[in-house]
C-alpha cells in the first residue's frame, strides 16, 4: 500500500492565518504557501497508508475528550541557533496544546513517535531562510497579537508537491467539522458523530 506523511495541527483562523502566511511569504520563505498557518500537534510523520482509518478513529477519540480553549498569540521568538526558525509565540493555550499533542502521540494509538526537540507550541513565520530575513521577521512581527477560541484540530497529508492538504477536522467534544481551508468561503456545516 505504501506510506503517507501526516501532520496534526491547530489551524490559525482567518483573518490571522492568511495574514501570517502572506507575511511568511514576504520574508522569502519558499514553503509559505504549501503550509497552512498552524500550531503543530504532530510534526511530519510517515505512516503506513493502511493505518489511515485507525489514525482517524484515534484523532476522533482525542478530540472527543477535548474542550474549546482560548488561543492567544503575542510577539515573536526564535529557536536559533539550534533550529533556523522564527515564530509567533503562543502565550495562552499552550498547556492545552501540550495536553493534545501528548494524546495524539499516545502509545495506545497509531501515531506514536519521539520528538526531535521538546514540545513548544508556536506559529512558524520563517524557516530556513537567510539570517537577515529571519531577523526582519522577528522584528516586524514583534508586536503581533491575535486571539480566538480554538474548537478543533485537523489532520493533514503532505503531497508529492510538498503541499500540506487537510484530510479531516476534529471538533472538540466529538464531531468532525467542515472547516474551510484558509482563503475559502466560510461554510458553517458541522457534522456530529
XYZ file of C-alpha atoms in Angstrom:
193
model
C 0.000 0.000 0.000
C 2.806 2.463 0.735
C 3.217 5.271 3.218
C 1.821 8.743 3.664
C 3.286 11.729 5.513
C 0.793 13.061 8.021
C 0.706 16.004 10.400
C -1.799 17.140 13.010
C -2.237 20.800 13.831
C -4.476 23.596 15.030
C -5.235 25.944 12.149
C -4.812 29.651 12.784
C -8.207 31.004 11.660
C -8.970 33.955 9.408
C -8.104 36.703 9.154
C -4.939 35.788 11.079
C -3.984 32.674 9.086
C -3.757 34.303 5.662
C -2.076 37.409 7.048
C 0.712 35.391 8.701
C 1.028 33.168 5.611
C 1.480 36.257 3.411
C 3.994 37.744 5.831
C 5.918 34.439 5.809
C 5.986 34.505 2.001
C 7.077 38.147 2.123
C 10.097 37.194 4.225
C 11.142 34.864 1.375
C 10.161 31.513 2.895
C 9.525 29.242 -0.132
C 7.378 26.866 1.959
C 4.922 29.594 2.979
C 2.135 28.754 0.517
C 2.473 24.994 0.955
C 1.905 25.046 4.713
C -1.314 26.469 6.187
C -0.624 28.702 9.215
C -0.830 26.470 12.273
C 0.272 25.292 15.712
C 1.739 21.789 15.371
C 0.405 18.906 17.454
C 2.183 16.162 15.450
C 5.152 17.024 13.216
C 5.501 15.356 9.793
C 5.192 11.629 10.449
C 5.414 8.797 7.941
C 2.625 6.242 8.428
C 1.585 3.141 6.507
C -1.422 4.241 4.437
C -3.417 1.205 5.613
C -3.437 2.797 9.099
C -5.420 5.872 7.997
C -8.766 4.567 9.372
C -7.088 3.832 12.731
C -5.454 7.282 12.712
C -8.805 8.945 12.040
C -10.545 6.946 14.793
C -7.745 7.777 17.232
C -7.912 11.507 16.452
C -11.711 11.495 16.824
C -11.226 9.949 20.275
C -8.636 12.579 21.254
C -10.958 15.378 20.075
C -13.934 13.893 21.928
C -12.007 14.294 25.193
C -11.027 17.904 24.413
C -12.858 21.133 25.100
C -12.618 24.528 23.367
C -9.990 26.850 24.809
C -8.618 30.348 24.260
C -5.572 30.649 21.992
C -3.650 33.887 22.210
C -0.592 34.818 20.169
C 1.713 37.644 21.148
C 5.146 38.706 19.955
C 7.945 36.677 18.417
C 10.525 34.124 19.461
C 13.191 32.024 17.796
C 14.790 28.599 18.073
C 18.070 29.908 16.615
C 20.860 28.822 16.723
C 19.518 25.310 17.469
C 16.991 25.425 14.610
C 16.573 28.136 11.920
C 13.044 29.168 12.938
C 11.336 32.433 13.894
C 7.839 32.121 15.328
C 4.914 33.985 16.830
C 4.557 32.956 20.462
C 1.564 31.118 21.915
C 1.034 32.963 25.209
C -2.312 31.407 26.127
C -3.498 27.917 25.192
C -0.056 26.334 25.314
C -0.920 23.904 28.108
C -3.990 22.721 26.166
C -1.788 22.237 23.066
C 0.688 20.210 25.156
C -2.123 18.048 26.512
C -3.457 17.439 22.977
C -0.080 16.634 21.381
C 0.667 14.061 24.109
C -2.633 12.317 23.407
C -2.123 12.428 19.637
C 1.238 10.637 20.087
C -0.008 8.340 22.892
C 1.399 4.808 22.938
C -2.137 3.406 22.694
C -2.626 4.993 19.257
C -1.175 4.652 15.738
C 0.846 7.911 15.810
C 3.468 7.006 18.410
C 6.733 8.845 17.847
C 9.552 10.583 19.659
C 10.043 14.288 19.102
C 13.364 15.688 17.877
C 13.020 18.646 20.289
C 10.894 19.193 23.427
C 7.356 20.275 22.504
C 6.925 24.063 22.348
C 3.656 25.340 20.805
C 4.280 28.171 18.338
C 3.341 29.537 14.885
C 6.285 29.454 12.454
C 6.680 32.631 10.387
C 10.165 31.980 8.944
C 12.112 28.753 8.496
C 15.462 28.073 6.891
C 15.828 31.425 5.150
C 18.647 33.985 5.343
C 19.609 35.318 8.767
C 18.747 38.834 7.607
C 15.228 37.778 6.579
C 14.756 35.887 9.849
C 15.860 38.979 11.792
C 13.319 41.012 9.805
C 10.529 38.508 10.618
C 11.485 38.622 14.296
C 11.412 42.430 14.389
C 8.426 43.136 12.124
C 6.084 40.734 13.947
C 7.313 41.550 17.462
C 4.101 43.474 18.226
C 1.775 40.930 16.539
C -1.314 39.920 18.543
C -4.199 37.518 17.826
C -6.802 35.705 19.918
C -9.558 33.183 19.168
C -11.409 30.238 20.658
C -9.830 27.001 19.479
C -12.572 24.414 18.980
C -10.853 21.802 16.778
C -7.686 20.436 15.224
C -7.005 18.917 11.797
C -5.233 16.021 10.104
C -3.109 16.940 7.074
C -1.291 14.929 4.418
C 1.784 16.187 2.611
C 1.564 15.673 -1.139
C 4.398 14.780 -3.519
C 4.490 18.522 -4.341
C 5.339 19.265 -0.635
C 1.949 20.979 -0.146
C 0.010 20.083 3.033
C -3.682 19.316 2.412
C -6.362 18.915 5.056
C -7.935 15.457 5.285
C -10.269 15.972 8.274
C -11.031 18.421 11.064
C -11.960 17.111 14.509
C -14.175 19.287 16.699
C -13.714 19.091 20.445
C -16.452 17.197 22.186
C -16.795 14.590 19.427
C -17.523 15.924 15.983
C -15.938 16.299 12.563
C -16.170 19.848 11.324
C -16.266 21.033 7.738
C -13.933 23.964 8.430
C -12.833 25.538 5.135
C -9.209 25.936 4.152
C -7.652 29.363 4.503
C -8.964 31.844 1.994
C -12.027 29.732 1.116
C -15.606 30.920 1.688
C -16.968 30.121 5.144
C -19.130 27.010 5.456
C -20.912 26.656 8.787
C -21.703 22.970 8.263
C -20.685 20.775 11.210
C -21.284 17.053 11.339
C -21.508 15.407 14.745
C -20.711 11.739 15.101
